[in-house]
Coordinates of C-alpha atoms in Angstrom, one line a residue:
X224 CA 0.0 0.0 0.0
X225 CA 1.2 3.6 -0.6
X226 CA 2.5 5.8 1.6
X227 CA -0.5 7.9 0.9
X228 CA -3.8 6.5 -0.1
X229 CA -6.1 8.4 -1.8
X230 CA -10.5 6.8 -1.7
X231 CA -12.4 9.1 -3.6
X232 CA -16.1 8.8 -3.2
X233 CA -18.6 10.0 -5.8
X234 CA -21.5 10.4 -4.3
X235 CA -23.6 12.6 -6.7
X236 CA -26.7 13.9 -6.5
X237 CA -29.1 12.2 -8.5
X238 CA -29.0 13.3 -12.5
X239 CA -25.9 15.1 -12.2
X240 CA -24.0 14.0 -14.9
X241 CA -23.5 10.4 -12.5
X242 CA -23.8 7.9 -15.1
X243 CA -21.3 10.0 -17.9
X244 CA -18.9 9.9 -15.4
X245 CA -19.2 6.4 -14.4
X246 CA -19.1 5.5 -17.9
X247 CA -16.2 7.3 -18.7
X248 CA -14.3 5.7 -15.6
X249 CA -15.3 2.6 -16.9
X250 CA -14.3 2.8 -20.0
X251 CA -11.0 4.1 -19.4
X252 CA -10.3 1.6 -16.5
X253 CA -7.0 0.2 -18.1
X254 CA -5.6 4.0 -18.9
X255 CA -7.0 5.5 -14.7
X256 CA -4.9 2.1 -13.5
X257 CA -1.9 3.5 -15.3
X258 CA -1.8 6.8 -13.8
X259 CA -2.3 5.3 -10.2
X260 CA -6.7 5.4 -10.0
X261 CA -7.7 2.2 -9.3
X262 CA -11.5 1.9 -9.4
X263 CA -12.9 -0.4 -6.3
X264 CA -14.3 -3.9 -7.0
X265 CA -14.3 -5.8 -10.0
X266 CA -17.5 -4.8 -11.6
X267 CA -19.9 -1.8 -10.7
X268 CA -22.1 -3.8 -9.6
X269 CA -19.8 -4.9 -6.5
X270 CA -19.9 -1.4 -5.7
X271 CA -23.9 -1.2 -6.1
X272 CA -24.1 -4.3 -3.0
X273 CA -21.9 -2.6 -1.3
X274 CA -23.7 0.7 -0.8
X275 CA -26.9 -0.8 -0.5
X276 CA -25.6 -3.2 2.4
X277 CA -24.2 0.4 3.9
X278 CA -27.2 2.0 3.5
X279 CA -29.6 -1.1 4.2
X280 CA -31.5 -0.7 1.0
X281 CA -33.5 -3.9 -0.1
X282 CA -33.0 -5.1 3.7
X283 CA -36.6 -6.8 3.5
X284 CA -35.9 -8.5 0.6
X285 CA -34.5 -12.1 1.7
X286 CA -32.3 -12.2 -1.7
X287 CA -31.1 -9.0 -1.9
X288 CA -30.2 -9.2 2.1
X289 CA -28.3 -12.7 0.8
X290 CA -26.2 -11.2 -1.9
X291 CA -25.3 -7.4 -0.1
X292 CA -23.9 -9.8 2.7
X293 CA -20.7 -8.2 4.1
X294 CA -20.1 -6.6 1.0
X295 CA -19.5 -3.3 2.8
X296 CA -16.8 -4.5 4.4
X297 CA -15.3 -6.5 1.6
X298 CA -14.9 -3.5 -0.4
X299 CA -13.8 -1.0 2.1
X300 CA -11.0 -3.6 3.0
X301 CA -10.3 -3.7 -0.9
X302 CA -9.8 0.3 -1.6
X303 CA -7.7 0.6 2.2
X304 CA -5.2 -2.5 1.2
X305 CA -5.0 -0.9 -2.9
X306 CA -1.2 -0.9 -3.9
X307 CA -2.5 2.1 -5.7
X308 CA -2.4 5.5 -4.7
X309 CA -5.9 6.3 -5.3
X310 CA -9.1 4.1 -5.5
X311 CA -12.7 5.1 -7.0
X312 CA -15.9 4.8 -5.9
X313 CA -18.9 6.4 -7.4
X314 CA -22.2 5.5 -6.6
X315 CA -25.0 7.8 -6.1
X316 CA -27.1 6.0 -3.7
X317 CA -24.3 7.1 -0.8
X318 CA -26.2 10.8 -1.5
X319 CA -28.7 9.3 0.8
X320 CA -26.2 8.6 3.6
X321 CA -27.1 9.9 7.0
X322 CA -24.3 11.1 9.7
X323 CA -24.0 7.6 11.3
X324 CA -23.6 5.9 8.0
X325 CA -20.7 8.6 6.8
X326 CA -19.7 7.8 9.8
X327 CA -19.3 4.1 9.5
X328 CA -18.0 4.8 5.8
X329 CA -15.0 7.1 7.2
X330 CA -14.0 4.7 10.2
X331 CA -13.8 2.1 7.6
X332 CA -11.4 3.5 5.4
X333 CA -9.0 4.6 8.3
X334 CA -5.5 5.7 7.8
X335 CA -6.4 7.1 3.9
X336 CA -7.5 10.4 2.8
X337 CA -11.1 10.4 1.9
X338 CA -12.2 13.2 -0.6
X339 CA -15.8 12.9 -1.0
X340 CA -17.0 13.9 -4.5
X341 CA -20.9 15.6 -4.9
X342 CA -22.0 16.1 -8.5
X343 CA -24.3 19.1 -8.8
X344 CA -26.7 20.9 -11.7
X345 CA -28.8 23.4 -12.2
X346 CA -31.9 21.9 -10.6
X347 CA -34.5 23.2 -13.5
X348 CA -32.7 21.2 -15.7
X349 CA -33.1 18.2 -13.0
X350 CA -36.6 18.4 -12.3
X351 CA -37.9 16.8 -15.5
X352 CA -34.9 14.8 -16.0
X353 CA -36.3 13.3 -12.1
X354 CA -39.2 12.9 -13.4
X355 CA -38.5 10.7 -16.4
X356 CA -36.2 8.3 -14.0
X357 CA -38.9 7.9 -11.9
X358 CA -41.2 6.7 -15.0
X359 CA -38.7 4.8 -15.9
X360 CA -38.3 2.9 -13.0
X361 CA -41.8 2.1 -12.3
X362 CA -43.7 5.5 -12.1
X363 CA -47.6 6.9 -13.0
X364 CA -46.9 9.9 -11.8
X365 CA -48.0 12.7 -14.6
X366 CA -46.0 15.3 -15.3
X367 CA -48.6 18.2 -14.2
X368 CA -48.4 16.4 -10.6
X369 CA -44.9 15.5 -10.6
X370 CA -44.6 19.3 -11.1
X371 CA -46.8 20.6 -8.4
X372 CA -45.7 18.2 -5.5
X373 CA -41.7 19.0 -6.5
X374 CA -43.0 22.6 -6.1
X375 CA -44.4 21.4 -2.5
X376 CA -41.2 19.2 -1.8
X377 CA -39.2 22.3 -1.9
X378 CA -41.4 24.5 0.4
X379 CA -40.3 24.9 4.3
X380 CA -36.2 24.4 3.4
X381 CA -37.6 20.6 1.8
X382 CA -38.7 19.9 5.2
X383 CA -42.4 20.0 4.0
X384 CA -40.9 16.6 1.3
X385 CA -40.6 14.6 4.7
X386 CA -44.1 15.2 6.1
X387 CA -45.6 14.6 2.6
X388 CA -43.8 11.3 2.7
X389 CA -45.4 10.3 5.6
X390 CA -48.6 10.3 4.2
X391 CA -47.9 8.6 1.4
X392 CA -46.9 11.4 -1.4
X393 CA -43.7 9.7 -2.0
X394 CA -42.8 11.9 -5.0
X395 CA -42.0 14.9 -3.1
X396 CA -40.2 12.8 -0.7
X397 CA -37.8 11.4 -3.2
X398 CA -37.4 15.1 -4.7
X399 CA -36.3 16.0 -1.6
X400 CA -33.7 13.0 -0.7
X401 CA -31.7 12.7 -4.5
X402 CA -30.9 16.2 -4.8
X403 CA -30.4 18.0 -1.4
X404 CA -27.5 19.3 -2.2
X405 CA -27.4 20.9 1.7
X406 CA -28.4 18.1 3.6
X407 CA -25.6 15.7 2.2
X408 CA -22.6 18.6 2.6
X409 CA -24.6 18.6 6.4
X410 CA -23.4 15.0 6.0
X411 CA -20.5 14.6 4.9
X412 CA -19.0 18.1 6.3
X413 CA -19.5 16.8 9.9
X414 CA -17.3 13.9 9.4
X415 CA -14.8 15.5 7.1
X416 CA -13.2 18.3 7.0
X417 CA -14.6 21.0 4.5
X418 CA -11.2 20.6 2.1
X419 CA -11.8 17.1 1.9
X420 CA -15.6 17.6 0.3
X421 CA -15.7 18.7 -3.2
X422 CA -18.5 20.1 -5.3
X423 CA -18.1 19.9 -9.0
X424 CA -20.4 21.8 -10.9
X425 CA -22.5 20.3 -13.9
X426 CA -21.6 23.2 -16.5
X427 CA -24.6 25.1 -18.4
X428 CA -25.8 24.2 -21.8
X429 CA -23.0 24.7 -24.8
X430 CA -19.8 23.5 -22.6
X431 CA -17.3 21.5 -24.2
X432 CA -19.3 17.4 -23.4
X433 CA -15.9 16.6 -21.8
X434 CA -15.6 19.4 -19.7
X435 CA -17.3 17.8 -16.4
X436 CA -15.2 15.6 -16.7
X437 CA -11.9 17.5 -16.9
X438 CA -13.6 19.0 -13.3
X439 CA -13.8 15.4 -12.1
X440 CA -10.5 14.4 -12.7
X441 CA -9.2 17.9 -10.9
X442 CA -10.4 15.5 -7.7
X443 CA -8.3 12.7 -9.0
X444 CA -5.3 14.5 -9.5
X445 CA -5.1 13.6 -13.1
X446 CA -5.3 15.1 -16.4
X447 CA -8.4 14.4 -17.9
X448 CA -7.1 14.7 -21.4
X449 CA -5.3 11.5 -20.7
X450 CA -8.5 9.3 -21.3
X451 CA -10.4 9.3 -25.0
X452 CA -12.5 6.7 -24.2
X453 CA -16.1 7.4 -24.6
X454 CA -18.7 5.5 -22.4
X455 CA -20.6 2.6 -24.4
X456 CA -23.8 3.5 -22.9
X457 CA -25.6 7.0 -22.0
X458 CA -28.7 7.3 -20.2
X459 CA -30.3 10.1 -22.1
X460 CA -33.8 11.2 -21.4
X461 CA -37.1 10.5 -23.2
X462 CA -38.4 13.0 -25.0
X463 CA -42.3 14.0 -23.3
X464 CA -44.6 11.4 -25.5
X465 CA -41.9 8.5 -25.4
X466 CA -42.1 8.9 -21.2
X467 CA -46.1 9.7 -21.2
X468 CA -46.4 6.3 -23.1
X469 CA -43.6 4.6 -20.5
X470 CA -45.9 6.0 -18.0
X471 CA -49.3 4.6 -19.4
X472 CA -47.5 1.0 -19.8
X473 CA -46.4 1.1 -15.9
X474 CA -50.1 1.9 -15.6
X475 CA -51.2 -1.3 -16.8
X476 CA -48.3 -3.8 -16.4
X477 CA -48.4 -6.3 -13.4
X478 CA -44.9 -7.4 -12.7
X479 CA -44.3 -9.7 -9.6
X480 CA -40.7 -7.9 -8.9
X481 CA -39.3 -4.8 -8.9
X482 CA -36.3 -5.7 -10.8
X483 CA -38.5 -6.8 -13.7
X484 CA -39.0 -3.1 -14.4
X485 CA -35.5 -3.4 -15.7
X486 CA -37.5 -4.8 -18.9
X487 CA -39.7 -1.8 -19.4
X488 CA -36.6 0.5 -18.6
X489 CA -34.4 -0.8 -21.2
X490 CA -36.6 -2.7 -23.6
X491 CA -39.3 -0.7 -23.8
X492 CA -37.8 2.8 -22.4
X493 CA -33.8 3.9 -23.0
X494 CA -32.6 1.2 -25.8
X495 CA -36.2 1.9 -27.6
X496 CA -37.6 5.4 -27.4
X497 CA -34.5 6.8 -26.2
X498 CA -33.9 7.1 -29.8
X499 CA -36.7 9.3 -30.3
X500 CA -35.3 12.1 -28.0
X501 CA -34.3 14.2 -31.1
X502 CA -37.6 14.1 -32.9
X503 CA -39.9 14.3 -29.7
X504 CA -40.9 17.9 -27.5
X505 CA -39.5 18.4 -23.9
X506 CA -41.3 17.9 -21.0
X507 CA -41.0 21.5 -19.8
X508 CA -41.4 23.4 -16.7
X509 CA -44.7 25.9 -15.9
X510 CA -43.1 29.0 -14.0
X511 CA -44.0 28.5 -10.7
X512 CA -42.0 25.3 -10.7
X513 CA -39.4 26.9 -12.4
X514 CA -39.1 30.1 -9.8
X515 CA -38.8 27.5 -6.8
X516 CA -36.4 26.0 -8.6
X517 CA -34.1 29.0 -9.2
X518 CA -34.3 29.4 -5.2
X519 CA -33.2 25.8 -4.9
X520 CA -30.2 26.7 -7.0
X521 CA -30.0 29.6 -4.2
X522 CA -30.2 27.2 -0.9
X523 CA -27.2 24.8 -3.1
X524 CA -24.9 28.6 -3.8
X525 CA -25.6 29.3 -0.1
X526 CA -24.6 26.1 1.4
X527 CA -21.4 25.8 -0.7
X528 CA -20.1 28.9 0.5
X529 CA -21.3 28.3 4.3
X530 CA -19.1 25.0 4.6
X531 CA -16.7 26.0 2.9
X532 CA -15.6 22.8 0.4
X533 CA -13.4 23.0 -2.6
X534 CA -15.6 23.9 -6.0
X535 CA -14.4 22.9 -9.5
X536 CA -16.3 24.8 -11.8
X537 CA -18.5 27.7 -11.6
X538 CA -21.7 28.2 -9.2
X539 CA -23.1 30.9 -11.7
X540 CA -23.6 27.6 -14.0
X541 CA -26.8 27.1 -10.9
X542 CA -28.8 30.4 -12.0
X543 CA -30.6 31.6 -8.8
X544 CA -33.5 33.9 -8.9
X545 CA -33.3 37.5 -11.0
X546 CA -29.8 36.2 -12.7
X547 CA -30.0 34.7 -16.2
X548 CA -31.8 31.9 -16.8
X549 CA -32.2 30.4 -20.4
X550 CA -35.2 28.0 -19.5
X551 CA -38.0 27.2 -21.8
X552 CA -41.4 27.3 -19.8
X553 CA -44.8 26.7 -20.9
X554 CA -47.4 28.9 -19.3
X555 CA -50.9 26.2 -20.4
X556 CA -49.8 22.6 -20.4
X557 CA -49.9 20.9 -23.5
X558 CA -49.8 17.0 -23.0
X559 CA -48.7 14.3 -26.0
X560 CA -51.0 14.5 -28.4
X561 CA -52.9 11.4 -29.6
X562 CA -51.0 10.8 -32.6
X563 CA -47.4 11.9 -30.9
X564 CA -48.1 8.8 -28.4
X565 CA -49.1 6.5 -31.4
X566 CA -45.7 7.0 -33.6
X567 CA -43.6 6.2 -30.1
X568 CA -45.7 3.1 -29.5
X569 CA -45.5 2.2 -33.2
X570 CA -41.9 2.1 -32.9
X571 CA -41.8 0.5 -29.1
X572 CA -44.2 -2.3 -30.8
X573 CA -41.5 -3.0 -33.7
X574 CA -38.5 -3.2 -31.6
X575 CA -40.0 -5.2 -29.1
X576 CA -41.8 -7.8 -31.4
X577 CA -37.8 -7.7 -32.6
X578 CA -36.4 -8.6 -29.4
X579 CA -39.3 -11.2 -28.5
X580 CA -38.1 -12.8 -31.5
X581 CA -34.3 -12.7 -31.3
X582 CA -34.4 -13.9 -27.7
X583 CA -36.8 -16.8 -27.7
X584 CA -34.6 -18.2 -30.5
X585 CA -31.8 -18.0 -28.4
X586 CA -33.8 -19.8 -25.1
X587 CA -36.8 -21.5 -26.4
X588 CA -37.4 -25.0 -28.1
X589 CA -39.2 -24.8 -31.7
X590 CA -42.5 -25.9 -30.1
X591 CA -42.6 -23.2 -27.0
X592 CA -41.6 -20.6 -29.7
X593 CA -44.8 -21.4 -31.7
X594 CA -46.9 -22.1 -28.7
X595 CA -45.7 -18.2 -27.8
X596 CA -46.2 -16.4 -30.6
X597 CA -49.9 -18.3 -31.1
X598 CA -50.7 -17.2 -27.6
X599 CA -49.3 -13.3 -28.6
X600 CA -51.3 -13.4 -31.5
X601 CA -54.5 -14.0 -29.7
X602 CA -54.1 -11.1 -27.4
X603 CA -52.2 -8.3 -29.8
X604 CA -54.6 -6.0 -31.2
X605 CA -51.7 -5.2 -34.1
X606 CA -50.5 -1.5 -35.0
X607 CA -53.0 -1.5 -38.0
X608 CA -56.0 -2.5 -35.4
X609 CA -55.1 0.5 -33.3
X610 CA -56.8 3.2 -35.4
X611 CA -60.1 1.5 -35.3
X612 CA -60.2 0.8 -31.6
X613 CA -62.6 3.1 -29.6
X614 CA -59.3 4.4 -27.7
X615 CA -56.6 4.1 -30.1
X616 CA -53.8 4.6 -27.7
X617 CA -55.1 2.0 -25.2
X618 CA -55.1 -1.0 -27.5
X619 CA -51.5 0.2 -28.4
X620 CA -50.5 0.4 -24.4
X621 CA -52.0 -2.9 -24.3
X622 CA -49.9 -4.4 -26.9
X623 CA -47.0 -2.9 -25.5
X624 CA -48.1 -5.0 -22.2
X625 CA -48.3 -8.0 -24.3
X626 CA -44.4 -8.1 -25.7
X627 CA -43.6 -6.8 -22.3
X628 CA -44.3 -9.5 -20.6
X629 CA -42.9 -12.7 -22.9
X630 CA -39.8 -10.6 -22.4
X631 CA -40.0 -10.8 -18.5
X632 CA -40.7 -14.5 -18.9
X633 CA -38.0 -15.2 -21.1
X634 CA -35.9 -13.7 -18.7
X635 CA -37.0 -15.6 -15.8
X636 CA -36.4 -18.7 -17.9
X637 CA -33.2 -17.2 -18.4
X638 CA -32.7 -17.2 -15.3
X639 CA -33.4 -20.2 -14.4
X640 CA -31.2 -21.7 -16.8
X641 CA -28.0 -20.0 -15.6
X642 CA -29.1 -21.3 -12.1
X643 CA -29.1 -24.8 -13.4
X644 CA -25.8 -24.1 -15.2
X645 CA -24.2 -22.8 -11.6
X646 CA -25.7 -26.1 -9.5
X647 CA -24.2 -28.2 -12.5

């Protein structure tokens, strides 16, 4: 082990520029070792169990409990023994970390220097890009409503997010806990010392795309020119009818597990419509939500300067009320139109009936592939059905629904047969 060993923890706040970054790391992994970065565990995913077994996420569910076993522990003793000067950690779900859990986080890694990393952005700009996660991992929460309850998530300092949760508005709630920027320097300041905590600053619109990441790598202490590497995969946002559809689908669906949302997310959501983005309007702000946003921008400025941490980039790039702020707004909401919803689901249909096919070649016997795609016929409607249906874009949700959920069985049987593969 070095002399002097560095454990940088990206914490993030949630769509801050997180999963660039991670997917830059990633896929510069090789070239980070070389200059001394070392990034903890073997996969991501190591450092996903790890966090969640920190934090005690999916504690009530018996497999989840099973596989985040100790794996705190194991990779906390992995970055403090690293023959490398610095290790790499970055995974959002530590923003959530309260002061006993910083706590057990620092007293793990003792005898290295700790910098703890947050990721931060102007938080119009992460309001609708919130909202869309949230759809895509399981949401039915419409825009119009997603807007007004951030709006009351912000009210009281976000203390007002914590009561709403209580009665079951979980929305505002979650608002609240992914990007309060205060609350986690409150964290992570009272077990640190204010140089160790860094803030780097999501820049504005028409920045260089690599320039958050030259401010990440100030933090590592290397050049980010170094690395050309681009990440394989982005996580880009839907554009409003592409996530209005997503929504409508979650609406419907009946999945036994969470994780099979995974499915709609990918299948259905990022790999499919993602695509779209280009061709599809914004969800955009009204101006109320827009004004409490500015002042959230404020709250973040403030509590930057109060503690005191080291900032990489510019705080002007979070526009706080009466500066600048090149936001578009829409004063009546417009929602997808019929026909914007039907070209998404036209294309969602074809890719999916695509990957239905591709994949039960690859895990199903001849007879179970007929004996699916007789049973699909029966219940599809079929795009040129859709038209004549007394609501066209409810027969298209429903055959959505349909290829949806093959795709969840085949992966269960997937599953299944790398379980049998293991035991073997």
């Amino acid at each position: 082990m070095p002399e002097r060993h560095v454990v940088v923890l990206h914490i993030g706040a949630m769509k801050t520029g997180t999963t660039y970054l991670q997917g830059k790391a990633y896929a510069n992994a090789e070239a980070l070792l070389d200059k001394g970065v070392e990034l903890a565990g073997e996969t991501w995913s190591q450092q996903i169990y790890a966090v969640q077994e920190l934090l005690g996420m999916g504690a009530r569910d018996p497999d989840i409990r099973a596989r985040n076993a100790g794996a705190w522990e194991r990779l906390s003793t992995q970055m403090r023994t690293s023959e490398h000067p610095v290790s790499l950690l970055s995974m959002e779900f530590l923003a959530f970390a309260d002061p006993s859990q910083a706590r057990r986080v620092v007293d793990s890694l003792e005898g290295c220097e700790i910098r703890v990393v947050i990721t931060v952005r102007d938080t119009a700009a992460v309001v609708p890009a919130l909202w869309q996660t949230t759809i895509t991992s399981g949401g039915t929460t419409p825009w119009p409503r997603f807007r007004r309850l951030v709006r009351l998530g912000m009210r009281g300092r976000g203390r007002v997010a914590g009561l709403l949760s209580r009665v079951g508005v979980a929305t505002a709630s979650r608002f609240a806990e992914t990007i309060d920027v205060p609350r986690m320097l409150r964290v992570w300041c009272s077990v640190l010392p204010p140089e160790q905590v860094h803030v780097v600053v999501v820049p504005a619109p028409g920045a260089p795309k690599d320039r958050l990441w030259h401010q990440f790598c100030e933090v590592l202490d290397v050049d980010g020119a170094s690395f050309a590497a681009e990440p394989k995969e982005t996580n880009e946002s839907l554009g409003y009818p592409s996530a209005e559809l997503v929504r409508r689908v979650n609406a419907v669906i009946e999945l036994e597990r969470v994780r099979d949302h995974t499915i709609v997310k990918n299948d259905l959501g990022l790999n499919n419509l993602g695509t779209r983005r280009k061709r599809e309007r914004r969800a955009l702000l009204d101006r109320a939500t827009l004004r409490d946003a500015l002042g959230w921008n404020r709250r973040i400025r403030d509590a930057v300067e109060h503690h005191g941490v080291v900032v990489h980039g510019d705080l002007a790039d979070l526009p706080a009320p009466g500066e600048d702020a090149a936001h578009a707004v829409e004063d009546e909401h417009v929602p997808p139109t019929e026909e914007e919803l039907l070209a998404a689901a036209r294309q969602g249909a074809r890719r999916l009936r695509r990957t239905v096919r591709r994949r039960s070649q690859r895990l199903l016997p001849r007879r179970r592939r007929r004996r699916t795609r007789r049973r699909m016929r029966r219940r599809l409607h079929g795009v040129p059905a859709w038209r004549g249906a007394a609501d066209p874009v409810e027969a298209a949700v429903e055959d959505l629904v349909v290829y949806l959920s093959v795709l969840v069985r085949l992966r269960r049987r997937r599953e299944r047969i790398r379980r049998r593969r293991r035991a073997s």
